[in-house]
């Protein structure tokens, strides 16, 4: 009895902590890849080599040169058609010495000219689906040690240098060859994209590295910035989403929905003979998992608000997360509304509690897999969660087999006793 009272007190304390926590609720680019390449121009100044060296976060500081002067540069003197003679280009300083010129035609062809101060290395601009480096496609330009111009598309399959793949990507390049040129102290990357719809708000990733690419393998960036750019209005804002936030969200989700809650669900099914210990273990474990689940959802909402992008997979991940949160809340309410064993409605409560719990765990597992996919988390996450899931399923199978054997022994014993009642 003393143990039971002690565990009851512990449960009440944890519930209090959970309620208290509810009341208190409170640089993304790593290009890496080198040479050979596509079109280029103007190598009269090809001995210059890259590096928007300014580390200022403000735009407009370009080595003492006014932005208005840079935007008035005569492009036709060093860029070939059609880039040199495109009229009515919108010109915007976007980060450090990076200046973006663009024009979006009614046929959804977009001309983009990115410029930045250059000494050695490479300069890149990436288009992201969700503001993250992984899964984005980038145009990268540089001049090699021989002064030869190079510009290529790269696909950023992941965050590691080996996952930045040359001549791949999802940018719909038009038939006009891309161009890289140097004019004065600036490098210019010019290319055209043919979209199937008009582009509005779009996460873009800017980066540069001061080391020359080697065999089309880009060196790690020296600096980078992700911004949300509005191609329909020319405005931009910084996206302050770090890979650490995304990783924390994933870790909490796997721990809460991939480990703690499944273990808590195993306890009442296979350990009811340890009464009342099983009940307190189940309540404490599930309450801990629920608190971690709440933290996962809150961090996910923060990420979603910061990204502020339209993505079908992200919306599905978010929707499933909210759905399982609602189911979790219903499970917590069931804890407080649990009828007594002798109650007539106890059977229906058991159906409700076990049914909603299994549905929540099922969708939790689906959402973990979906999160790993849309986050381009890599094989480590896939293997890790797969191993965890396999261990849990194996444990369930072993416990189920032991439970079935024990039940069979009891039935055999009962049958023997009925046949030999005098023994």
PDB file of C-alpha atoms in Angstrom, residues 130 249 311-321 362-377 382 385:
ATOM      1  CA  UNK A 130      11.845  24.943 -47.752  1.00  0.00           C
ATOM      2  CA  UNK A 249      12.864  18.759 -33.874  1.00  0.00           C
ATOM      3  CA  UNK A 311       5.363  22.844 -49.640  1.00  0.00           C
ATOM      4  CA  UNK A 312       2.922  19.947 -49.921  1.00  0.00           C
ATOM      5  CA  UNK A 313       5.101  17.494 -47.993  1.00  0.00           C
ATOM      6  CA  UNK A 314       5.764  19.984 -45.190  1.00  0.00           C
ATOM      7  CA  UNK A 315       2.041  20.750 -44.940  1.00  0.00           C
ATOM      8  CA  UNK A 316       1.279  17.011 -44.761  1.00  0.00           C
ATOM      9  CA  UNK A 317       3.939  16.531 -42.054  1.00  0.00           C
ATOM     10  CA  UNK A 318       2.502  19.447 -40.106  1.00  0.00           C
ATOM     11  CA  UNK A 319      -1.081  18.209 -40.496  1.00  0.00           C
ATOM     12  CA  UNK A 320      -0.233  14.699 -39.274  1.00  0.00           C
ATOM     13  CA  UNK A 321       1.676  16.206 -36.345  1.00  0.00           C
ATOM     14  CA  UNK A 362       0.797   4.406 -36.295  1.00  0.00           C
ATOM     15  CA  UNK A 363       0.589   7.977 -37.594  1.00  0.00           C
ATOM     16  CA  UNK A 364       3.510   8.956 -35.367  1.00  0.00           C
ATOM     17  CA  UNK A 365       5.693   6.381 -37.135  1.00  0.00           C
ATOM     18  CA  UNK A 366       4.483   7.607 -40.545  1.00  0.00           C
ATOM     19  CA  UNK A 367       5.273  11.199 -39.594  1.00  0.00           C
ATOM     20  CA  UNK A 368       8.785  10.315 -38.479  1.00  0.00           C
ATOM     21  CA  UNK A 369       9.477   8.691 -41.852  1.00  0.00           C
ATOM     22  CA  UNK A 370       7.931  11.674 -43.672  1.00  0.00           C
ATOM     23  CA  UNK A 371      10.008  14.086 -41.586  1.00  0.00           C
ATOM     24  CA  UNK A 372      13.216  12.211 -42.410  1.00  0.00           C
ATOM     25  CA  UNK A 373      12.292  12.372 -46.093  1.00  0.00           C
ATOM     26  CA  UNK A 374      11.409  16.071 -46.335  1.00  0.00           C
ATOM     27  CA  UNK A 375      14.316  17.031 -44.104  1.00  0.00           C
ATOM     28  CA  UNK A 376      16.791  15.171 -46.350  1.00  0.00           C
ATOM     29  CA  UNK A 377      18.188  13.776 -43.103  1.00  0.00           C
ATOM     30  CA  UNK A 382      16.932   6.219 -41.931  1.00  0.00           C
ATOM     31  CA  UNK A 385      15.084   4.871 -37.006  1.00  0.00           C
TER      32      UNK A 385
END
